[in-house]
Amino acid sequence: MPSPIPATRLLPKDLYPSSDIGTCSSPLAKHSHGSTLEVPIQWHHGKVVSRTWSSVIHWKELRSMQPVGSGGFGFVYRAEYFGETVALKEVKKCTKNKLASRQSFWAELNAAHLRHRNIVRVIAATTCVPADFGDESSIGTILMEFVGSRNLQQLIYGGAELLEQDRWLRYATDIVHGLQFLHSHFIVHLDIKPANVLVTSEDVCKIADFGCSLKLDQQDEVNAISSHLSHVGGTYTHRAPELLKGEGVSPKADIFSFGITFWQLITREQPYTGDWQYVLYAVVAHNLRPCVQDHPMFQSEKGLLCKVLLSRCWNGEAHCRPSAQEVLHQLKQLRSQI
């Protein structure tokens, strides 16, 4: 297990928690009654109009909480908040690794101050959870915009909906637009995969689940390799070789993960089969990648161009992969040929 990551690597320098983390800790200001975020948020006729997020959750304004998902992180609910439909994510302590659970909670807030069409918006977050809303295993709660219950994993493998070329190219473009914006703010997601891309009712993709994300030093070049390691997390099938080897983190790790996700959008197949330990070894030692040789989707002229883009995105050397901006340019060319 890597050494603990300092909180300054998870949040901007003015947003990291004080060393005396208690039951009511948060990144900005400390007061006599405990630490709390004092970030203003405005509501107008029941709608969020502020471009910032808050740590003050008005618990009495939460209505109609309905569970919509669960996992190792905790639970997600759909709820009404000041008349607006929101998603409430309750993060739980992991009994095996409490430090990783706490790091994951703060990492969720790396992009909280950002607003972009292709990124799930954070409304509020706090570690102050009333007893009737949480329990002793709760680390904190995050309120986010409610995008819907669909994600790309369900669309790709559910089989009920068609994924024609114009649609999967549009989805891919949405994802890379989000990545470009994150990378321009020195944030790497580090867990890009279909399950972490939500699809709105307007058929727009939004990147979600920032629990593995990392905030790079702003003085680093966006394309430069960081000397700091990511905390344990991510999905092995989409994890870049340099991360599997325990090397440095850069935005190019997200480009690798996007490449695997893009292949899944095109083929609607699983990227690997077999034992996970073999896959990890083969990806690093033998450049194992999802198959593009015999798949009919890669036989057309456009398929060949996609094949070239994929080979660049999942190159074993991070510095040889394109930037998000370069990927966007190539996707634009592909879409213009539809």
mmCIF file of C-alpha atoms in Angstrom:
data_model
loop_
_atom_site.group_PDB
_atom_site.id
_atom_site.type_symbol
_atom_site.label_atom_id
_atom_site.label_comp_id
_atom_site.label_asym_id
_atom_site.label_seq_id
_atom_site.Cartn_x
_atom_site.Cartn_y
_atom_site.Cartn_z
ATOM 1 C CA MET A 1 0.000 0.000 0.000
ATOM 2 C CA PRO A 2 1.439 3.434 -0.872
ATOM 3 C CA SER A 3 2.194 5.945 1.850
ATOM 4 C CA PRO A 4 -0.676 8.261 2.821
ATOM 5 C CA ILE A 5 -1.255 11.172 0.496
ATOM 6 C CA PRO A 6 -1.143 14.597 2.108
ATOM 7 C CA ALA A 7 -4.478 16.387 2.066
ATOM 8 C CA THR A 8 -2.943 19.145 -0.048
ATOM 9 C CA ARG A 9 -2.729 16.661 -2.926
ATOM 10 C CA LEU A 10 -6.460 16.003 -2.726
ATOM 11 C CA LEU A 11 -7.725 19.570 -2.543
ATOM 12 C CA PRO A 12 -6.666 23.066 -3.599
ATOM 13 C CA LYS A 13 -4.314 24.719 -1.102
ATOM 14 C CA ASP A 14 -7.118 26.850 0.358
ATOM 15 C CA LEU A 15 -9.439 23.863 0.699
ATOM 16 C CA TYR A 16 -7.626 21.228 2.719
ATOM 17 C CA PRO A 17 -8.769 20.004 6.123
ATOM 18 C CA SER A 18 -6.971 20.951 9.308
ATOM 19 C CA SER A 19 -4.906 18.286 11.043
ATOM 20 C CA ASP A 20 -7.418 17.883 13.879
ATOM 21 C CA ILE A 21 -10.059 16.151 11.793
ATOM 22 C CA GLY A 22 -13.107 15.499 13.919
ATOM 23 C CA THR A 23 -16.689 14.502 13.396
ATOM 24 C CA CYS A 24 -17.463 17.882 11.883
ATOM 25 C CA SER A 25 -14.378 18.642 9.840
ATOM 26 C CA SER A 26 -14.144 20.339 6.466
ATOM 27 C CA PRO A 27 -11.622 22.202 4.377
ATOM 28 C CA LEU A 28 -12.000 25.939 4.895
ATOM 29 C CA ALA A 29 -12.493 27.569 8.253
ATOM 30 C CA LYS A 30 -12.406 26.381 11.831
ATOM 31 C CA HIS A 31 -14.817 27.763 14.410
ATOM 32 C CA SER A 32 -15.351 27.237 18.093
ATOM 33 C CA HIS A 33 -18.137 24.730 17.446
ATOM 34 C CA GLY A 34 -16.001 22.698 15.059
ATOM 35 C CA SER A 35 -14.691 23.055 11.528
ATOM 36 C CA THR A 36 -17.144 24.014 8.854
ATOM 37 C CA LEU A 37 -17.160 25.309 5.331
ATOM 38 C CA GLU A 38 -18.618 28.777 5.045
ATOM 39 C CA VAL A 39 -19.187 28.960 1.304
ATOM 40 C CA PRO A 40 -22.271 30.937 0.303
ATOM 41 C CA ILE A 41 -24.867 29.320 -1.879
ATOM 42 C CA GLN A 42 -27.944 31.081 -3.172
ATOM 43 C CA TRP A 43 -31.375 29.730 -3.968
ATOM 44 C CA HIS A 44 -33.910 31.535 -6.124
ATOM 45 C CA HIS A 45 -37.414 30.094 -6.479
ATOM 46 C CA GLY A 46 -36.087 26.702 -5.460
ATOM 47 C CA LYS A 47 -33.214 26.702 -7.968
ATOM 48 C CA VAL A 48 -29.483 26.825 -7.401
ATOM 49 C CA VAL A 49 -28.137 30.058 -8.872
ATOM 50 C CA SER A 50 -24.738 30.241 -7.187
ATOM 51 C CA ARG A 51 -21.644 28.964 -8.961
ATOM 52 C CA THR A 52 -20.098 27.807 -5.681
ATOM 53 C CA TRP A 53 -20.792 24.916 -3.348
ATOM 54 C CA SER A 54 -21.583 24.853 0.324
ATOM 55 C CA SER A 55 -20.879 22.701 3.346
ATOM 56 C CA VAL A 56 -24.107 23.784 4.953
ATOM 57 C CA ILE A 57 -26.720 21.133 4.207
ATOM 58 C CA HIS A 58 -30.156 22.178 5.413
ATOM 59 C CA TRP A 59 -31.257 18.741 6.495
ATOM 60 C CA LYS A 60 -34.857 19.773 7.206
ATOM 61 C CA GLU A 61 -35.209 20.711 3.530
ATOM 62 C CA LEU A 62 -34.462 17.160 2.359
ATOM 63 C CA ARG A 63 -37.595 15.373 1.231
ATOM 64 C CA SER A 64 -38.610 12.072 -0.354
ATOM 65 C CA MET A 65 -35.274 10.255 -0.036
ATOM 66 C CA GLN A 66 -35.276 7.103 -2.152
ATOM 67 C CA PRO A 67 -32.282 4.734 -2.510
ATOM 68 C CA VAL A 68 -30.967 4.471 -6.068
ATOM 69 C CA GLY A 69 -27.600 2.764 -5.618
ATOM 70 C CA SER A 70 -25.015 1.367 -3.227
ATOM 71 C CA GLY A 71 -21.468 0.101 -3.202
ATOM 72 C CA GLY A 72 -18.308 -0.102 -1.150
ATOM 73 C CA PHE A 73 -18.402 3.699 -0.743
ATOM 74 C CA GLY A 74 -21.861 3.768 0.853
ATOM 75 C CA PHE A 75 -25.252 4.725 -0.542
ATOM 76 C CA VAL A 76 -26.791 7.089 -3.101
ATOM 77 C CA TYR A 77 -30.295 8.480 -2.732
ATOM 78 C CA ARG A 78 -32.606 10.544 -4.870
ATOM 79 C CA ALA A 79 -34.150 13.371 -2.866
ATOM 80 C CA GLU A 80 -35.868 16.743 -3.038
ATOM 81 C CA TYR A 81 -33.872 19.697 -1.702
ATOM 82 C CA PHE A 82 -35.483 23.150 -1.680
ATOM 83 C CA GLY A 83 -37.835 21.814 -4.320
ATOM 84 C CA GLU A 84 -35.033 20.611 -6.605
ATOM 85 C CA THR A 85 -34.295 16.962 -7.351
ATOM 86 C CA VAL A 86 -30.792 16.087 -6.125
ATOM 87 C CA ALA A 87 -28.594 13.065 -5.543
ATOM 88 C CA LEU A 88 -27.362 12.479 -2.002
ATOM 89 C CA LYS A 89 -24.223 10.391 -1.583
ATOM 90 C CA GLU A 90 -23.453 9.099 1.896
ATOM 91 C CA VAL A 91 -19.821 7.992 2.176
ATOM 92 C CA LYS A 92 -19.098 5.205 4.655
ATOM 93 C CA LYS A 93 -15.930 4.217 6.461
ATOM 94 C CA CYS A 94 -14.220 1.179 5.032
ATOM 95 C CA THR A 95 -13.462 -1.112 7.931
ATOM 96 C CA LYS A 96 -10.382 -2.493 6.159
ATOM 97 C CA ASN A 97 -8.904 0.889 5.227
ATOM 98 C CA LYS A 98 -10.329 3.892 7.055
ATOM 99 C CA LEU A 99 -7.631 6.206 5.691
ATOM 100 C CA ALA A 100 -8.522 5.319 2.111
ATOM 101 C CA SER A 101 -12.191 5.992 2.881
ATOM 102 C CA ARG A 102 -11.406 9.447 4.236
ATOM 103 C CA GLN A 103 -9.128 10.217 1.280
ATOM 104 C CA SER A 104 -11.872 9.109 -1.071
ATOM 105 C CA PHE A 105 -14.372 11.481 0.544
ATOM 106 C CA TRP A 106 -12.100 14.506 0.206
ATOM 107 C CA ALA A 107 -11.110 13.469 -3.317
ATOM 108 C CA GLU A 108 -14.806 13.598 -4.241
ATOM 109 C CA LEU A 109 -14.561 17.369 -3.689
ATOM 110 C CA ASN A 110 -11.616 18.001 -6.009
ATOM 111 C CA ALA A 111 -13.933 19.210 -8.757
ATOM 112 C CA ALA A 112 -16.624 20.641 -6.472
ATOM 113 C CA HIS A 113 -15.746 24.239 -7.382
ATOM 114 C CA LEU A 114 -15.929 23.550 -11.125
ATOM 115 C CA ARG A 115 -18.939 23.943 -13.396
ATOM 116 C CA HIS A 116 -19.082 22.212 -16.760
ATOM 117 C CA ARG A 117 -21.762 20.660 -18.924
ATOM 118 C CA ASN A 118 -20.028 17.265 -18.856
ATOM 119 C CA ILE A 119 -19.215 17.067 -15.131
ATOM 120 C CA VAL A 120 -21.691 16.256 -12.367
ATOM 121 C CA ARG A 121 -22.155 19.399 -10.269
ATOM 122 C CA VAL A 122 -21.623 19.342 -6.494
ATOM 123 C CA ILE A 123 -24.146 21.439 -4.558
ATOM 124 C CA ALA A 124 -22.993 20.875 -0.982
ATOM 125 C CA ALA A 125 -20.849 18.571 1.120
ATOM 126 C CA THR A 126 -20.312 18.163 4.834
ATOM 127 C CA THR A 127 -18.974 15.795 7.458
ATOM 128 C CA CYS A 128 -21.621 17.040 9.902
ATOM 129 C CA VAL A 129 -24.333 14.415 9.633
ATOM 130 C CA PRO A 130 -27.269 14.417 12.090
ATOM 131 C CA ALA A 131 -27.848 11.168 13.947
ATOM 132 C CA ASP A 132 -31.217 10.620 12.265
ATOM 133 C CA PHE A 133 -29.605 10.855 8.800
ATOM 134 C CA GLY A 134 -26.435 8.822 9.313
ATOM 135 C CA ASP A 135 -24.620 6.563 11.727
ATOM 136 C CA GLU A 136 -21.152 6.145 13.219
ATOM 137 C CA SER A 137 -19.864 4.592 9.995
ATOM 138 C CA SER A 138 -20.622 7.738 7.988
ATOM 139 C CA ILE A 139 -17.684 9.924 6.925
ATOM 140 C CA GLY A 140 -19.746 12.573 5.221
ATOM 141 C CA THR A 141 -22.497 13.456 2.800
ATOM 142 C CA ILE A 142 -22.344 15.019 -0.660
ATOM 143 C CA LEU A 143 -25.291 16.654 -2.421
ATOM 144 C CA MET A 144 -25.051 16.675 -6.219
ATOM 145 C CA GLU A 145 -27.251 17.470 -9.158
ATOM 146 C CA PHE A 146 -29.475 14.541 -10.019
ATOM 147 C CA VAL A 147 -28.476 13.426 -13.501
ATOM 148 C CA GLY A 148 -30.598 10.305 -13.619
ATOM 149 C CA SER A 149 -30.188 6.616 -12.995
ATOM 150 C CA ARG A 150 -28.576 5.669 -16.322
ATOM 151 C CA ASN A 151 -24.860 5.260 -16.922
ATOM 152 C CA LEU A 152 -22.835 4.167 -19.935
ATOM 153 C CA GLN A 153 -22.210 0.741 -18.434
ATOM 154 C CA GLN A 154 -25.945 0.063 -18.516
ATOM 155 C CA LEU A 155 -26.381 1.486 -22.005
ATOM 156 C CA ILE A 156 -23.441 -0.449 -23.462
ATOM 157 C CA TYR A 157 -24.247 -3.843 -21.987
ATOM 158 C CA GLY A 158 -27.995 -3.589 -21.434
ATOM 159 C CA GLY A 159 -28.583 -4.331 -25.103
ATOM 160 C CA ALA A 160 -31.983 -2.648 -25.253
ATOM 161 C CA GLU A 161 -30.867 0.567 -26.987
ATOM 162 C CA LEU A 162 -29.049 1.057 -30.252
ATOM 163 C CA LEU A 163 -25.616 2.639 -30.121
ATOM 164 C CA GLU A 164 -25.084 3.889 -33.643
ATOM 165 C CA GLN A 165 -21.925 5.649 -34.799
ATOM 166 C CA ASP A 166 -23.175 9.181 -34.351
ATOM 167 C CA ARG A 167 -24.301 8.368 -30.809
ATOM 168 C CA TRP A 168 -21.145 6.706 -29.505
ATOM 169 C CA LEU A 169 -19.013 9.391 -31.119
ATOM 170 C CA ARG A 170 -21.129 12.048 -29.388
ATOM 171 C CA TYR A 171 -20.779 10.223 -26.074
ATOM 172 C CA ALA A 172 -17.003 9.967 -26.528
ATOM 173 C CA THR A 173 -16.841 13.683 -27.336
ATOM 174 C CA ASP A 174 -18.803 14.527 -24.173
ATOM 175 C CA ILE A 175 -16.368 12.522 -22.039
ATOM 176 C CA VAL A 176 -13.294 14.148 -23.553
ATOM 177 C CA HIS A 177 -14.804 17.637 -23.228
ATOM 178 C CA GLY A 178 -15.152 16.917 -19.516
ATOM 179 C CA LEU A 179 -11.598 15.580 -19.290
ATOM 180 C CA GLN A 180 -10.178 18.581 -21.113
ATOM 181 C CA PHE A 181 -11.864 20.895 -18.620
ATOM 182 C CA LEU A 182 -10.632 18.870 -15.624
ATOM 183 C CA HIS A 183 -7.077 18.719 -16.943
ATOM 184 C CA SER A 184 -7.063 22.471 -17.576
ATOM 185 C CA HIS A 185 -7.704 22.823 -13.833
ATOM 186 C CA PHE A 186 -4.939 20.321 -12.942
ATOM 187 C CA ILE A 187 -7.375 17.589 -11.873
ATOM 188 C CA VAL A 188 -7.016 13.976 -12.975
ATOM 189 C CA HIS A 189 -10.001 11.682 -12.491
ATOM 190 C CA LEU A 190 -8.143 8.341 -12.409
ATOM 191 C CA ASP A 191 -11.259 6.161 -12.697
ATOM 192 C CA ILE A 192 -12.767 6.883 -16.102
ATOM 193 C CA LYS A 193 -14.951 3.945 -17.117
ATOM 194 C CA PRO A 194 -18.528 3.484 -18.417
ATOM 195 C CA ALA A 195 -20.009 3.039 -14.944
ATOM 196 C CA ASN A 196 -18.664 6.458 -13.910
ATOM 197 C CA VAL A 197 -20.216 8.302 -16.843
ATOM 198 C CA LEU A 198 -23.846 9.235 -16.248
ATOM 199 C CA VAL A 199 -26.277 9.929 -19.080
ATOM 200 C CA THR A 200 -28.925 12.622 -18.679
ATOM 201 C CA SER A 201 -32.479 12.539 -20.004
ATOM 202 C CA GLU A 202 -31.203 14.853 -22.775
ATOM 203 C CA ASP A 203 -28.645 12.151 -23.715
ATOM 204 C CA VAL A 204 -25.653 14.146 -22.466
ATOM 205 C CA CYS A 205 -22.746 12.387 -20.729
ATOM 206 C CA LYS A 206 -21.455 13.694 -17.400
ATOM 207 C CA ILE A 207 -18.349 12.457 -15.577
ATOM 208 C CA ALA A 208 -19.107 11.391 -11.989
ATOM 209 C CA ASP A 209 -17.438 9.682 -9.005
ATOM 210 C CA PHE A 210 -14.267 11.594 -8.180
ATOM 211 C CA GLY A 211 -13.269 9.379 -5.259
ATOM 212 C CA CYS A 212 -10.000 8.374 -6.954
ATOM 213 C CA SER A 213 -9.191 11.823 -8.338
ATOM 214 C CA LEU A 214 -6.056 13.808 -7.663
ATOM 215 C CA LYS A 215 -5.287 17.528 -7.689
ATOM 216 C CA LEU A 216 -1.879 18.168 -9.245
ATOM 217 C CA ASP A 217 0.297 21.090 -8.254
ATOM 218 C CA GLN A 218 -0.635 24.050 -10.419
ATOM 219 C CA GLN A 219 3.007 24.820 -11.086
ATOM 220 C CA ASP A 220 3.314 21.451 -12.820
ATOM 221 C CA GLU A 221 2.832 21.446 -16.563
ATOM 222 C CA VAL A 222 -0.517 19.835 -17.419
ATOM 223 C CA ASN A 223 1.231 17.175 -19.510
ATOM 224 C CA ALA A 224 4.119 16.623 -17.114
ATOM 225 C CA ILE A 225 4.403 13.512 -14.993
ATOM 226 C CA SER A 226 3.768 14.181 -11.328
ATOM 227 C CA SER A 227 6.138 12.573 -8.880
ATOM 228 C CA HIS A 228 3.276 11.820 -6.477
ATOM 229 C CA LEU A 229 1.418 8.565 -6.457
ATOM 230 C CA SER A 230 -2.294 8.046 -6.581
ATOM 231 C CA HIS A 231 -3.962 6.423 -3.603
ATOM 232 C CA VAL A 232 -5.251 2.913 -4.022
ATOM 233 C CA GLY A 233 -8.335 2.842 -6.214
ATOM 234 C CA GLY A 234 -9.530 2.816 -9.765
ATOM 235 C CA THR A 235 -10.538 -0.111 -11.922
ATOM 236 C CA TYR A 236 -7.800 -2.461 -13.082
ATOM 237 C CA THR A 237 -9.261 -2.971 -16.575
ATOM 238 C CA HIS A 238 -8.990 0.772 -17.273
ATOM 239 C CA ARG A 239 -5.909 1.672 -15.261
ATOM 240 C CA ALA A 240 -2.892 3.012 -17.138
ATOM 241 C CA PRO A 241 0.285 0.877 -17.109
ATOM 242 C CA GLU A 242 2.325 3.530 -15.297
ATOM 243 C CA LEU A 243 -0.199 3.481 -12.442
ATOM 244 C CA LEU A 244 -0.172 -0.307 -12.313
ATOM 245 C CA LYS A 245 3.611 -0.059 -11.960
ATOM 246 C CA GLY A 246 3.296 2.503 -9.153
ATOM 247 C CA GLU A 247 4.806 5.316 -11.172
ATOM 248 C CA GLY A 248 3.790 8.971 -11.392
ATOM 249 C CA VAL A 249 0.393 10.398 -12.230
ATOM 250 C CA SER A 250 -0.422 12.686 -15.131
ATOM 251 C CA PRO A 251 -3.542 13.602 -17.119
ATOM 252 C CA LYS A 252 -2.421 11.029 -19.700
ATOM 253 C CA ALA A 253 -3.641 8.303 -17.306
ATOM 254 C CA ASP A 254 -7.188 9.511 -17.983
ATOM 255 C CA ILE A 255 -6.545 9.353 -21.734
ATOM 256 C CA PHE A 256 -5.608 5.672 -21.400
ATOM 257 C CA SER A 257 -8.808 4.985 -19.461
ATOM 258 C CA PHE A 258 -10.816 6.877 -22.060
ATOM 259 C CA GLY A 259 -9.292 4.660 -24.762
ATOM 260 C CA ILE A 260 -10.622 1.525 -23.071
ATOM 261 C CA THR A 261 -14.009 3.192 -22.559
ATOM 262 C CA PHE A 262 -14.114 4.318 -26.199
ATOM 263 C CA TRP A 263 -13.416 0.742 -27.333
ATOM 264 C CA GLN A 264 -16.326 -0.444 -25.164
ATOM 265 C CA LEU A 265 -18.630 2.137 -26.748
ATOM 266 C CA ILE A 266 -17.680 0.951 -30.219
ATOM 267 C CA THR A 267 -17.776 -2.816 -29.647
ATOM 268 C CA ARG A 268 -20.153 -3.249 -26.672
ATOM 269 C CA GLU A 269 -17.864 -6.019 -25.436
ATOM 270 C CA GLN A 270 -15.825 -6.581 -22.275
ATOM 271 C CA PRO A 271 -12.209 -5.415 -22.691
ATOM 272 C CA TYR A 272 -10.572 -8.482 -21.098
ATOM 273 C CA THR A 273 -11.357 -11.998 -19.995
ATOM 274 C CA GLY A 274 -9.464 -14.226 -17.620
ATOM 275 C CA ASP A 275 -7.842 -13.836 -14.237
ATOM 276 C CA TRP A 276 -7.348 -10.214 -13.148
ATOM 277 C CA GLN A 277 -3.776 -10.864 -12.025
ATOM 278 C CA TYR A 278 -2.900 -12.165 -15.490
ATOM 279 C CA VAL A 279 -4.538 -9.119 -17.080
ATOM 280 C CA LEU A 280 -2.544 -6.739 -14.888
ATOM 281 C CA TYR A 281 0.707 -8.483 -15.731
ATOM 282 C CA ALA A 282 -0.039 -8.699 -19.446
ATOM 283 C CA VAL A 283 -1.064 -5.034 -19.740
ATOM 284 C CA VAL A 284 2.248 -3.939 -18.245
ATOM 285 C CA ALA A 285 4.642 -6.587 -19.519
ATOM 286 C CA HIS A 286 3.159 -7.531 -22.896
ATOM 287 C CA ASN A 287 1.103 -4.479 -23.904
ATOM 288 C CA LEU A 288 -2.156 -6.409 -23.695
ATOM 289 C CA ARG A 289 -5.022 -4.304 -25.027
ATOM 290 C CA PRO A 290 -8.633 -4.998 -26.094
ATOM 291 C CA CYS A 291 -8.828 -6.730 -29.473
ATOM 292 C CA VAL A 292 -9.242 -4.574 -32.584
ATOM 293 C CA GLN A 293 -7.843 -6.933 -35.217
ATOM 294 C CA ASP A 294 -10.834 -9.083 -36.092
ATOM 295 C CA HIS A 295 -13.735 -6.956 -34.937
ATOM 296 C CA PRO A 296 -15.986 -5.930 -37.857
ATOM 297 C CA MET A 297 -16.434 -2.418 -36.449
ATOM 298 C CA PHE A 298 -12.785 -1.669 -37.276
ATOM 299 C CA GLN A 299 -12.869 -2.793 -40.899
ATOM 300 C CA SER A 300 -14.479 0.341 -42.373
ATOM 301 C CA GLU A 301 -12.589 3.533 -43.207
ATOM 302 C CA LYS A 302 -13.930 5.221 -40.098
ATOM 303 C CA GLY A 303 -13.209 2.112 -38.054
ATOM 304 C CA LEU A 304 -9.573 2.238 -39.147
ATOM 305 C CA LEU A 305 -9.351 5.854 -37.987
ATOM 306 C CA CYS A 306 -10.854 4.851 -34.640
ATOM 307 C CA LYS A 307 -8.309 2.055 -34.423
ATOM 308 C CA VAL A 308 -5.472 4.555 -34.881
ATOM 309 C CA LEU A 309 -6.929 6.839 -32.215
ATOM 310 C CA LEU A 310 -7.284 3.927 -29.799
ATOM 311 C CA SER A 311 -3.688 2.832 -30.321
ATOM 312 C CA ARG A 312 -2.532 6.363 -29.467
ATOM 313 C CA CYS A 313 -4.755 6.657 -26.392
ATOM 314 C CA TRP A 314 -3.642 3.375 -24.842
ATOM 315 C CA ASN A 315 0.034 3.654 -25.736
ATOM 316 C CA GLY A 316 2.183 2.112 -23.021
ATOM 317 C CA GLU A 317 4.215 5.327 -22.694
ATOM 318 C CA ALA A 318 2.245 8.181 -21.146
ATOM 319 C CA HIS A 319 4.145 10.900 -23.020
ATOM 320 C CA CYS A 320 3.201 9.292 -26.347
ATOM 321 C CA ARG A 321 -0.537 9.602 -25.716
ATOM 322 C CA PRO A 322 -2.452 12.587 -27.092
ATOM 323 C CA SER A 323 -3.826 15.317 -24.860
ATOM 324 C CA ALA A 324 -7.560 15.684 -24.376
ATOM 325 C CA GLN A 325 -7.475 18.616 -26.794
ATOM 326 C CA GLU A 326 -5.838 16.448 -29.468
ATOM 327 C CA VAL A 327 -8.384 13.677 -28.921
ATOM 328 C CA LEU A 328 -11.200 16.205 -29.290
ATOM 329 C CA HIS A 329 -9.769 17.334 -32.610
ATOM 330 C CA GLN A 330 -9.668 13.766 -33.921
ATOM 331 C CA LEU A 331 -13.195 13.036 -32.690
ATOM 332 C CA LYS A 332 -14.409 16.175 -34.450
ATOM 333 C CA GLN A 333 -12.879 14.917 -37.688
ATOM 334 C CA LEU A 334 -14.558 11.531 -37.223
ATOM 335 C CA ARG A 335 -17.950 13.120 -36.563
ATOM 336 C CA SER A 336 -17.656 15.340 -39.641
ATOM 337 C CA GLN A 337 -17.474 12.190 -41.791
ATOM 338 C CA ILE A 338 -20.835 10.778 -40.630
#
